[in-house]
Amino acid sequence: MSMRDGLAFANSLSFNRIEAESDSLEVINFCTGHTRWWDEAAALFAECVDIGTMIGKVTFKHCLRSCNQVAHVLANHSYCNKSSFSW
């Protein structure tokens, strides 16, 4: 859901080239088409692909969780406080 929401946010800002990073290799593999999605998350990944097409150029990259700590802190803060911010 985070990937979909991030892509939708980038699309709402009319970005036409973005890098989308995730520490979930499974998410990256699904979004790049390296893995077929035939499970309960298939609709979410289909949305990611559709939004990526609307954006234009999306590069999906895997990054280690240790390199992505700031994103986790912000996501946890937002989840715990039931709030959403645009930085």
C-alpha positions in Angstrom: 0.0 0.0 0.0 2.9 2.4 0.7 4.3 1.9 -2.8 0.9 2.6 -4.3 0.3 5.6 -2.2 3.7 7.0 -2.9 3.3 6.6 -6.6 -0.2 8.2 -6.4 1.3 11.2 -4.5 4.1 11.6 -7.1 1.5 11.4 -9.9 -0.7 14.0 -8.2 2.4 16.4 -8.2 2.7 15.8 -12.0 6.1 14.2 -11.7 7.1 12.4 -14.9 10.3 10.7 -13.8 10.8 9.2 -10.3 12.8 6.6 -8.4 10.6 4.4 -6.1 12.6 2.6 -3.4 11.5 -0.1 -1.0 13.3 -2.4 1.4 10.9 -5.1 0.4 12.5 -7.0 -2.5 9.1 -8.8 -3.1 7.4 -5.4 -3.7 10.2 -4.3 -6.1 10.1 -7.6 -8.0 6.3 -7.4 -8.3 6.4 -3.8 -9.5 9.1 -4.5 -12.1 7.5 -7.6 -13.4 10.2 -10.0 -12.3 7.7 -11.9 -10.2 4.1 -12.8 -11.2 1.5 -11.7 -8.8 -1.3 -14.2 -8.3 -2.1 -13.6 -4.7 -4.3 -11.4 -2.6 -2.0 -8.4 -3.2 -2.4 -8.6 -7.0 -4.8 -5.7 -7.2 -2.4 -3.4 -5.3 0.5 -4.3 -7.6 -1.7 -3.8 -10.7 -2.4 -0.3 -9.4 1.3 0.4 -8.9 1.9 -0.6 -12.5 -1.0 1.5 -13.8 0.1 4.6 -11.8 3.7 4.1 -12.9 2.5 4.1 -16.5 0.6 7.4 -15.9 3.8 8.9 -14.4 5.9 8.0 -17.3 9.3 6.9 -16.2 9.5 5.0 -12.9 12.7 3.3 -11.7 12.1 0.8 -8.9 15.0 0.1 -6.6 15.6 -2.2 -3.7 17.4 -0.7 -0.7 18.3 -2.3 2.6 16.2 -1.6 5.6 19.2 -0.2 7.4 19.4 2.5 4.6 15.7 3.2 4.9 15.3 3.9 8.7 14.1 7.5 8.2 11.1 6.3 6.2 10.3 3.7 8.8 10.4 6.3 11.6 8.1 8.7 9.6 5.7 5.9 8.7 5.6 4.7 12.3 4.9 8.2 13.6 2.1 8.7 11.1 0.6 5.3 11.9 0.7 5.8 15.7 -0.7 9.3 15.5 -3.3 8.4 12.8 -2.0 11.4 10.7 -0.7 12.1 7.3 1.8 14.7 6.2 3.3 15.9 2.9 7.0 16.7 3.4 
